[in-house]
XYZ file of C-alpha atoms in Angstrom:
568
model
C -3.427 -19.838 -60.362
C -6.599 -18.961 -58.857
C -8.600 -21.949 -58.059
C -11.961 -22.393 -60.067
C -14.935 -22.034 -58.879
C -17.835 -24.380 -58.091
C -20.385 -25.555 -61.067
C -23.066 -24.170 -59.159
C -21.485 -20.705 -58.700
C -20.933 -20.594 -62.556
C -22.839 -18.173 -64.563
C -25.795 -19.548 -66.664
C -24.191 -20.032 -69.846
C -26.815 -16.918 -72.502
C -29.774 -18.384 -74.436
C -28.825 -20.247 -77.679
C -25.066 -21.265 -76.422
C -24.172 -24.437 -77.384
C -24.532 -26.855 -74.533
C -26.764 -24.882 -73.065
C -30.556 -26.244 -72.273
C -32.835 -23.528 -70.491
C -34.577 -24.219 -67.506
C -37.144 -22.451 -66.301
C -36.459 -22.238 -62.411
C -38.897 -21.602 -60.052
C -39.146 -18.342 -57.902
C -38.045 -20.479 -54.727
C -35.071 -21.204 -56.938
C -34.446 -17.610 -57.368
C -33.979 -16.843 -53.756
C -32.026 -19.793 -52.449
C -29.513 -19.015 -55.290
C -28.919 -15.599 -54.085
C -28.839 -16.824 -50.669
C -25.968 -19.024 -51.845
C -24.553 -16.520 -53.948
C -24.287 -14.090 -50.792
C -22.854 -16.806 -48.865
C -20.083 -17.576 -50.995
C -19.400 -13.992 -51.567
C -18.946 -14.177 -47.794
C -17.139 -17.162 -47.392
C -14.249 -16.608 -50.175
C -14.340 -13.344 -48.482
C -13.242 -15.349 -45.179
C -10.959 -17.120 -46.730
C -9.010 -14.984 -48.810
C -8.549 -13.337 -45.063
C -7.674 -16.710 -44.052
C -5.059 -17.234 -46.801
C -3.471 -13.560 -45.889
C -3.706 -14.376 -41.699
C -2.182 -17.525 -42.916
C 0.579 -15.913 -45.154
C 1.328 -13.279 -42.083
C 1.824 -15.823 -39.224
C 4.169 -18.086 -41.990
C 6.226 -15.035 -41.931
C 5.777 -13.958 -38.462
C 6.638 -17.909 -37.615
C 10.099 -17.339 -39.863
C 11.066 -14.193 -37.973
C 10.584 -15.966 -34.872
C 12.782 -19.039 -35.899
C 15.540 -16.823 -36.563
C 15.015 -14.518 -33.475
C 14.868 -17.663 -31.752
C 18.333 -19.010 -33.179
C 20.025 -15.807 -32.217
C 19.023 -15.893 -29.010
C 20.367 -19.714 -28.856
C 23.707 -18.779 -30.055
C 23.664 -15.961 -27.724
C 22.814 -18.149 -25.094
C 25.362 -20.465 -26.076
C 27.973 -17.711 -26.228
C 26.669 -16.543 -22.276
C 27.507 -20.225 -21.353
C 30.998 -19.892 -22.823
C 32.029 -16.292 -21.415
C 30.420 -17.546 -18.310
C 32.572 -20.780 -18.212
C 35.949 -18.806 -18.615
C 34.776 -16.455 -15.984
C 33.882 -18.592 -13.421
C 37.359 -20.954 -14.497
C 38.994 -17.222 -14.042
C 37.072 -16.373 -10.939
C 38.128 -20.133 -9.465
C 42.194 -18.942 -10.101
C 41.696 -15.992 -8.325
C 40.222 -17.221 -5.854
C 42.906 -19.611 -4.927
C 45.140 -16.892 -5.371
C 43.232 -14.898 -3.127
C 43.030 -17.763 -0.472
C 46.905 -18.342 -0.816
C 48.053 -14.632 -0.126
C 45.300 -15.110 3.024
C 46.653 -18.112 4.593
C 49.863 -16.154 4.100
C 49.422 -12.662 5.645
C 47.753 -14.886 8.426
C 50.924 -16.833 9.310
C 52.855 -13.238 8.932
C 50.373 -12.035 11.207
C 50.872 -14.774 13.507
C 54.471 -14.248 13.380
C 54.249 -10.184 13.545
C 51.455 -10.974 16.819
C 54.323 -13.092 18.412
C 57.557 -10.673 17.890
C 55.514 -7.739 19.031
C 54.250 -9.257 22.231
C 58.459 -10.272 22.444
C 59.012 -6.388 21.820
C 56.452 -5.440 24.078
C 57.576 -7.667 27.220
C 61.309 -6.068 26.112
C 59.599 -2.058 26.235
C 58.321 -3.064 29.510
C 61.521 -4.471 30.598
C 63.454 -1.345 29.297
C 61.160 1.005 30.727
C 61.074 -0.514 34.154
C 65.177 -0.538 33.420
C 64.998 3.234 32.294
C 62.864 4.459 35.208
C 64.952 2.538 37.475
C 67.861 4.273 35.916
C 66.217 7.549 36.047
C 65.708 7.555 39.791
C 68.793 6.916 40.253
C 70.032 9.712 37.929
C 67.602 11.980 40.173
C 69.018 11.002 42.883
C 72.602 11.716 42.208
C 71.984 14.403 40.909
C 70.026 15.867 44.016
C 73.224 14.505 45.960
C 75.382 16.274 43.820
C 73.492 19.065 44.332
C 73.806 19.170 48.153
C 77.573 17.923 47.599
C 77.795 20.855 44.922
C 76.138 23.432 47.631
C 78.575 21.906 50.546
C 81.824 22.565 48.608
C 80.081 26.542 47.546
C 79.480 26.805 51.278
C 83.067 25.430 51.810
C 84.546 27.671 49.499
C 82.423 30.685 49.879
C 81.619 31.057 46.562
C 78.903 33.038 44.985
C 75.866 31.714 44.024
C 74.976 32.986 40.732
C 71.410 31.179 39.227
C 70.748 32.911 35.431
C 66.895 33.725 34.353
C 66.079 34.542 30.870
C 62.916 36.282 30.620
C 60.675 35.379 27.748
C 60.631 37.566 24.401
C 58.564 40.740 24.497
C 57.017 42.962 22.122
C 60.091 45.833 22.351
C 62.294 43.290 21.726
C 61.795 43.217 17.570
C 62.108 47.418 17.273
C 65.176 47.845 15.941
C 66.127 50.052 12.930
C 68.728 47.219 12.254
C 67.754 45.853 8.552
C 69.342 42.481 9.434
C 67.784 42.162 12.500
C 64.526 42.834 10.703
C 64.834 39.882 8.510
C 62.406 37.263 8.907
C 64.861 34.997 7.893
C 67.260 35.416 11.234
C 66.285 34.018 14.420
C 65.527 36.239 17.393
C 65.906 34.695 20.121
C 69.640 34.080 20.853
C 69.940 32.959 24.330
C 68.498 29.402 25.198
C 68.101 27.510 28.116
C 69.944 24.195 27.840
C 69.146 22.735 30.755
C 68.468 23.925 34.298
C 71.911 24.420 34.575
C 73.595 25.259 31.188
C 73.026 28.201 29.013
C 73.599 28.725 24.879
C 73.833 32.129 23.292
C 74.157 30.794 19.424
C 73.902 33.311 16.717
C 74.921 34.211 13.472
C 74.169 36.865 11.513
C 75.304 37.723 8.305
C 78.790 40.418 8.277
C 79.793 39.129 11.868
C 81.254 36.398 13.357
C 79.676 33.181 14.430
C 78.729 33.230 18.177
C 78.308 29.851 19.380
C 79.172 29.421 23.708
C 77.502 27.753 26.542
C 77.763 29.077 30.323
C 77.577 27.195 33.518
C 75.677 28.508 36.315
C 74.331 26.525 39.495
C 70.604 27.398 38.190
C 69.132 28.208 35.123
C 65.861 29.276 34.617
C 63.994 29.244 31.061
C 61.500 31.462 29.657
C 58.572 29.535 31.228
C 59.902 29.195 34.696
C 57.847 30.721 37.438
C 58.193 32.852 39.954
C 57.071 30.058 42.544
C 60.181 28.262 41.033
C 62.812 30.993 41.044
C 61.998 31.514 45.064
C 62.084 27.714 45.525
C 65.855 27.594 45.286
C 66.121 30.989 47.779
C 63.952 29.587 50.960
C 66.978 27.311 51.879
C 68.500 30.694 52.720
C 65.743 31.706 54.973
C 66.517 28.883 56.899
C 69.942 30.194 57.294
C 68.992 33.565 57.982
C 67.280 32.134 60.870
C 70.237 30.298 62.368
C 72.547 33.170 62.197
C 73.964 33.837 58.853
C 73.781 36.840 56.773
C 71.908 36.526 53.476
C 71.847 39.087 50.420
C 70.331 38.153 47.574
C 70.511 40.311 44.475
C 69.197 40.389 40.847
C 71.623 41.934 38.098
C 70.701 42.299 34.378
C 70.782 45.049 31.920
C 67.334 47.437 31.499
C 64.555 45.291 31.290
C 66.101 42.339 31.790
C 63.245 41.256 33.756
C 65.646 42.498 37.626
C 62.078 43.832 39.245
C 60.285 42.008 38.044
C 62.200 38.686 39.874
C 62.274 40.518 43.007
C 59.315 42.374 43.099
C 56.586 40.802 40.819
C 54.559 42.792 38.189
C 54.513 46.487 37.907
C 51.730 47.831 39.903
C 51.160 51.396 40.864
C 50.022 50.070 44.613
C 52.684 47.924 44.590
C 53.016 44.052 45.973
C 50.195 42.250 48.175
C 49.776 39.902 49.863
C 48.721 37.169 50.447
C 50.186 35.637 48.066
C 48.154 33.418 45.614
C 50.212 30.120 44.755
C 49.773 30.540 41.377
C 50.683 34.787 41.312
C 53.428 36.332 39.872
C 54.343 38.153 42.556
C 58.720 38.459 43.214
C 61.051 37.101 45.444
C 60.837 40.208 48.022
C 57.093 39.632 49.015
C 57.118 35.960 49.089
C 60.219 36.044 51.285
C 58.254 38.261 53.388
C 55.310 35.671 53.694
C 57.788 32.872 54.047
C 59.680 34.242 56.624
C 57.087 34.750 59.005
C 55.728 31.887 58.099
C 59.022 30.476 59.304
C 59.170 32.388 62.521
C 55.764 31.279 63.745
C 57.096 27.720 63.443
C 59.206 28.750 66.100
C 57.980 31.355 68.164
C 60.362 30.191 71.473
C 63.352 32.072 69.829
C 61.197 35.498 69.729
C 62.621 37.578 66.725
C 62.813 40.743 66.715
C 62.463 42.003 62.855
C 63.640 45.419 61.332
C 63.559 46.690 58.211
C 65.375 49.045 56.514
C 65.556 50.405 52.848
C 67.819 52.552 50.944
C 68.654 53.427 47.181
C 72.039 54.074 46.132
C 71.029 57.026 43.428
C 74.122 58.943 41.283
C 76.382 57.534 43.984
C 74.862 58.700 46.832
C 73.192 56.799 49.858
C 68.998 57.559 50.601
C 67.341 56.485 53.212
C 63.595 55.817 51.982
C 62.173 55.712 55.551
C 63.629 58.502 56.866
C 60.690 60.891 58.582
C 61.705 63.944 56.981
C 59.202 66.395 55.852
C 61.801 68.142 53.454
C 62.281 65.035 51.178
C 58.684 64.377 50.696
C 59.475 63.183 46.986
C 62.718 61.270 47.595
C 64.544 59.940 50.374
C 67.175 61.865 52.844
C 70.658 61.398 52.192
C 72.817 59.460 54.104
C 76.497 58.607 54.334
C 78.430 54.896 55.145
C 79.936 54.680 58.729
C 82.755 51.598 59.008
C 81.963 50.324 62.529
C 85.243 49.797 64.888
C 85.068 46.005 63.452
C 85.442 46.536 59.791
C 81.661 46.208 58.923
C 80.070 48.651 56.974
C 76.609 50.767 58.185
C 74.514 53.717 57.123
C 75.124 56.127 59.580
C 71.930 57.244 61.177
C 69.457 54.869 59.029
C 65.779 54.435 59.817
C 64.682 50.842 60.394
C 61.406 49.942 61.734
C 60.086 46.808 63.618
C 57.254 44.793 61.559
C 55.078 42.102 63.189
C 54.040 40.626 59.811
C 54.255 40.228 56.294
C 52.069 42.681 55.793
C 53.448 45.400 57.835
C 56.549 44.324 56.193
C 55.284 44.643 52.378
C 53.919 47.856 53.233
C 57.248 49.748 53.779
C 58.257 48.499 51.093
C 55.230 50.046 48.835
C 56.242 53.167 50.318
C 59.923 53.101 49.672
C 59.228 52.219 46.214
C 57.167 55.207 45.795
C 60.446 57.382 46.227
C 62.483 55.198 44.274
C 63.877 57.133 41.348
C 62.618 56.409 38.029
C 62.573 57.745 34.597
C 61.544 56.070 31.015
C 63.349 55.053 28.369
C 63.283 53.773 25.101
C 64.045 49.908 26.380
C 61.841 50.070 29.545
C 58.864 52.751 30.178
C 59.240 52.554 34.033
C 63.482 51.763 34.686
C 65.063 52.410 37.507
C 67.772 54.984 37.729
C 68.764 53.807 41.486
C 69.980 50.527 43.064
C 67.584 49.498 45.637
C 68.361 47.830 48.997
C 66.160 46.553 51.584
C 67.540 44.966 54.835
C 65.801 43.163 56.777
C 67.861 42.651 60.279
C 66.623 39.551 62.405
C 67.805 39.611 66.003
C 66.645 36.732 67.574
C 67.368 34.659 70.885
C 71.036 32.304 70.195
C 70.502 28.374 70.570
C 73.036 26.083 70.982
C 74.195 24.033 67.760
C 72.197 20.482 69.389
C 69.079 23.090 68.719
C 70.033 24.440 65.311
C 70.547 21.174 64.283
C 66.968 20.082 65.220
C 65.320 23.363 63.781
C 67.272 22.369 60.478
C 66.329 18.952 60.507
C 62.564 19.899 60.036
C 62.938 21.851 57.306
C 65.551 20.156 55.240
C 66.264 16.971 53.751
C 69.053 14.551 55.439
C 71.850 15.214 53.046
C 71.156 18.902 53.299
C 71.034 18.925 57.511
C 74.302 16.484 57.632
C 76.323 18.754 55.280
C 75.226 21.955 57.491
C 76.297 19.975 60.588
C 79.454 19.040 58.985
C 79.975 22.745 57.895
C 79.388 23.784 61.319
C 81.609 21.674 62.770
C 84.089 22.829 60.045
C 83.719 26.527 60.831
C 83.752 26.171 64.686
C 87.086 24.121 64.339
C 87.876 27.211 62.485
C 87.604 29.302 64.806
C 83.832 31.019 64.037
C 82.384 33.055 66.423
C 79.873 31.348 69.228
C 77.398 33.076 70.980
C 78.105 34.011 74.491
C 76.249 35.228 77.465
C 75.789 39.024 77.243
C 77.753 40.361 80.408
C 75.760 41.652 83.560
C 73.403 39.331 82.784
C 74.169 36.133 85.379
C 71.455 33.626 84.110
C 72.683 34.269 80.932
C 69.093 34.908 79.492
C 69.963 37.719 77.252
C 71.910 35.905 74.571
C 71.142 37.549 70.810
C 72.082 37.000 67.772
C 71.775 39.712 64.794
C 71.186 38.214 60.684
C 70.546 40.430 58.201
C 68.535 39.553 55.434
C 70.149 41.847 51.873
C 67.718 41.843 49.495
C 69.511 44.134 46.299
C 67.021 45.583 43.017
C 70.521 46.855 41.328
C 69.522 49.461 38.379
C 70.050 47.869 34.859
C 73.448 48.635 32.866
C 72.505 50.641 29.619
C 74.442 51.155 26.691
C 73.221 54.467 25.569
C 72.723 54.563 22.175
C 70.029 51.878 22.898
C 68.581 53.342 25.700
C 68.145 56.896 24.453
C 68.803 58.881 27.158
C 69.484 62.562 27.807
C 70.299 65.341 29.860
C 69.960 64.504 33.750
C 69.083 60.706 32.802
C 72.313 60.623 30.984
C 74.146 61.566 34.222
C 71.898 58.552 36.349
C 73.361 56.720 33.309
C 76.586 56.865 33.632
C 76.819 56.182 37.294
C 74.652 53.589 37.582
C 77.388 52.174 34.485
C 80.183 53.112 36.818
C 78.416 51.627 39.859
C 78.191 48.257 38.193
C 81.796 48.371 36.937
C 82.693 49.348 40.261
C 81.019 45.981 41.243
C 82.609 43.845 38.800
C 86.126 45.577 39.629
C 85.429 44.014 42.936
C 84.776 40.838 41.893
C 87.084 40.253 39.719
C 89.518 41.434 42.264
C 87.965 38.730 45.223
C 88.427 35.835 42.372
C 92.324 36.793 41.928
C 92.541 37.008 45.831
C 94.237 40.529 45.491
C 95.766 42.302 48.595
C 93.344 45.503 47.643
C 89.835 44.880 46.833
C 88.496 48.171 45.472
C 85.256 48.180 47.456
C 85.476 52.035 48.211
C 85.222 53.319 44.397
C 81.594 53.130 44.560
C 78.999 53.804 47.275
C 77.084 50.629 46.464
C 80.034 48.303 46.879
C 81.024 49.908 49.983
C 77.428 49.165 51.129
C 77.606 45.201 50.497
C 80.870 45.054 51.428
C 80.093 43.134 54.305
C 77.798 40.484 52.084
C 80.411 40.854 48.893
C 83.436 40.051 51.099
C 82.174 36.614 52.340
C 80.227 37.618 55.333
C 77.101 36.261 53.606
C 75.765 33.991 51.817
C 75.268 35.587 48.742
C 72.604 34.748 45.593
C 73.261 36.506 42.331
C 70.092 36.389 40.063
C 71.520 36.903 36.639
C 69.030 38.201 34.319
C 68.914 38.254 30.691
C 66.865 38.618 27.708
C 66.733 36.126 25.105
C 66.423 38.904 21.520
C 69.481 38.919 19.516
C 68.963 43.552 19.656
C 70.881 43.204 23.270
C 73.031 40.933 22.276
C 76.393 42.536 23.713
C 74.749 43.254 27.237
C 73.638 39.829 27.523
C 77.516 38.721 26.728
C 78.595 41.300 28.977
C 76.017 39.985 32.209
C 77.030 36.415 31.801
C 80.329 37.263 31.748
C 79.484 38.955 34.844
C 78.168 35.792 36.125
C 81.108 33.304 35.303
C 83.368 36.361 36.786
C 81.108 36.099 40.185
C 81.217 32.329 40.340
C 85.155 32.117 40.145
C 85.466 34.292 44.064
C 85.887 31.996 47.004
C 85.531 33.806 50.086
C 85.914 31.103 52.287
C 83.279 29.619 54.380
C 80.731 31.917 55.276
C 80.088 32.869 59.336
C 77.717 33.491 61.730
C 76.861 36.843 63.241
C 78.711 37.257 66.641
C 76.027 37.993 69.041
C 75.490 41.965 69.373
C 76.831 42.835 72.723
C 80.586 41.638 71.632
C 80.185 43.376 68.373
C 78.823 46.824 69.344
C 81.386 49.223 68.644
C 82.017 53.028 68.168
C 81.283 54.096 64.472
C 83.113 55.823 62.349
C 82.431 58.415 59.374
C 84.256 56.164 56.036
């Protein structure tokens, strides 16, 4: 209900109302009453806006209450979840701290057994390289032991090199061979002395063998490492023993490239560069004279000689013949009035040096024959031979022995004493004065110095030849059959060793009957597409190891051994 108004603000009640006196109100009246009127109108005005501003913050007071008890039971809520969490987080944390102290004291535990294991890896390691040097050891003096009783014996040395794989090697119109699935490479290098040829292909039989040899070099070897086993037999050239060492493989089997380095059009030079690729025949050049000067009192005289043993027939490629100006001039084997074997009427020259040396050499290689085919663009149809004949001043064995004992290590000079002493008790050859001469001044000795570039063996479906290379074919085949006839015949100590079916083993007779010591480089290639000829040359190789010769002997000195020749 609206409240009432004042008296005052009342309106005057009309004339003749009951209750109602008139007044007669003075103008002053008048005013003031409006003025009142005007202010009430105002002030109810004020408070009617006082009664809604009142009315709104009632309201706005209610909303706040409640906003103000949510936020309370939120809080109160927050208080609870954060209770449990931090109870929650408290667990954990113990947890936590338990599986700490724990990995710790595993920690501490795993600390103390791997210092244990540690001190015990030291202590096997020192045990291991202890054992090691003495495995190196052993096996060095089974290595000397080894080379006494192949001295002893006379046997053939026969070190096999596989050559690495090479582009040519995957050609092959063989399906099977061209399956990714099928290794290549066939031959392996065990060790350094023990080679595996493992294969198996699908439709033949399973090939699985291992060959002995007294060196075998891998893939990787170097060439500084292949002539590291042949300077001990510079050392013997120079005390008097005939040396040949010779390289036999199939067609590009890697053969010149052991003994004479890379293919080059000028050929080998020197000097050498340690780390160059460069064959056995220069570096035994370099080393040789390198040798010599060590020694200068014995004054050497060196000659050098080289033929090629081409479709069975002897060449001489130093012969001064202005006919042959493309190849060399034929010559023919004389069998001196002692049994050894010569090339009647062969050109030798003296060389001063390395150099002098290596350049006869280039030049006999430029008549070499040669003729391409489809396993190797630049293979040799001919069997190469350079001799290199040392005649030098004899020394007693008191001086030998001191030469030797500056090159070589103890075990090696005390088993070449003990051989020497072994072959003079056997009745070797010594060096005597040369008569007419009474202060006994002109005592020689001659060594010769073999080194042999035989041509490859071919089968010749692989190789591809025709016509006139077929011919060079087949008797460079029938050469090297001719060879392993021989062999095989020295290993069953026949009465008749066939040395005179072929020119070239009539030539090394001398060297192949055990008046040398003789090296056989075995070469090979690795690819399963010349699979047979690599069977074939190690079989070669085990059939060269098996002859025993006998101990091998010093060259008589030349004026007891020079003799009338005769036309074999």
């Amino acid at each position: 209900m609206p409240p009432r108004r004042p008296l005052w603000l009342r309106a005057p009640r009309a004339p003749g109302s009951p209750g109602v006196v008139p007044a007669v109100f003075p103008a002053t009246y008048k005013g003031k009453i409006e003025k009142s009127r005007s202010e009430a109108t105002r002030i109810s005005t004020l408070y009617n806006k006082q009664q809604r501003l009142q009315r709104n913050t009632r309201s706005a007071l209610s909303q706040l209450d409640r906003v103000i008890q949510k936020l309370n039971q939120d809080i109160q809520a927050f208080h609870s979840s954060s209770r449990a969490l931090l109870r929650d987080y408290q667990d954990e944390y113990q947890d936590h701290v338990s599986e700490i102290v724990t990995a710790v004291q595993r920690t501490q535990q795993s600390a103390e057994t791997l210092l244990a294991c540690q001190a015990k890896v030291v202590h096997l390691e020192q045990a291991l390289q202890d054992v090691s040097a003495r495995h190196q050891l052993e096996r060095q003096r089974r290595k000397v032991l080894h080379n006494s009783l192949v001295e002893l014996k006379g046997n053939i040395r026969v070190h096999c090199r596989i050559r690495p794989l090479l582009p040519f090697d995957s050609e092959s119109d063989d399906p099977v061979l061209q399956s990714s699935s099928i290794s290549r490479e066939v031959a392996h290098a065990v060790d350094d002395e023990t080679v595996l040829v493992k294969c198996d292909r699908p439709g033949h039989p399973l090939i699985n063998k291992t060959y002995h040899f007294e060196r075998v070099y891998g893939p990787a070897e170097s060439q500084r490492v292949v002539f590291g086993d042949v300077c001990p037999l510079l050392t013997s050239l120079l005390d008097g023993y005939n040396v040949c060492v010779m390289a036999y493989g199939q067609t590009g089997s890697g053969k010149s490239y052991t003994m004479l380095g890379p293919h080059s059009d000028d050929g080998p030079v020197l000097p050498l560069d340690p780390q160059s690729d460069l064959g056995i025949i220069p570096r035994t050049a370099e080393e040789l004279f390198r040798l010599i000067s060590e020694n200068p009192s014995r004054s050497p005289k060196v000659e050098v000689s080289i033929v090629e043993v081409y479709n069975n027939d002897i060449f001489d490629l130093l012969a001064k013949d202005t006919v042959a100006a493309v190849s060399g001039v034929k010559r023919e084997v004389m069998t001196a009035k002692d049994g050894r074997t010569e090339v009647a009427l062969l050109a030798s020259e003296a060389v001063g040096s390395a150099s002098k040396l290596m350049e006869l050499v280039r030049g006999g290689l430029q008549l070499r024959a040669k003729h391409p085919t489809l396993v190797h663009a630049d293979s040799s149809r001919s069997h190469l031979i350079i001799t290199v004949t040392l005649t030098t001043a004899a020394c007693s064995d008191s001086t030998a022995d001191q030469a030797c004992s500056a090159t070589l290590p103890r075990e090696q000079t005390e088993a070449g004493r003990a051989g020497r002493s072994r072959r003079t008790s056997q009745g070797a050859s010594a060096p005597q004065p040369v008569p007419g001469d009474p202060a006994g001044r002109a005592e020689q000795v001659q060594a010769r110095l073999q080194l042999v570039d035989l041509a490859g063996s071919e089968c010749i479906g692989v190789s591809g030849v025709t016509g006139s290379a077929l011919r060079e074919t087949a008797c460079i085949n029938r050469s090297l059959a001719a060879l392993a006839d021989v062999l095989g015949a020295l290993s069953e100590h026949r009465s008749h060793v066939p040395y005179r079916n072929s020119r070239l083993t009539h030539l090394l007779q001398d060297c192949l009957g055990g008046d040398a010591k003789l090296l056989v480089i075995l070469c090979i290639s690795p690819s399963q597409r010349h699979l047979a000829q690599t069977l074939q040359g190690l079989g070669f190789g085990i059939r060269a190891r098996q002859v025993q010769r006998g101990p091998a002997r010093k060259r008589p000195p030349s004026s007891q051994t020079e003799g009338k020749r005769r036309p074999d």
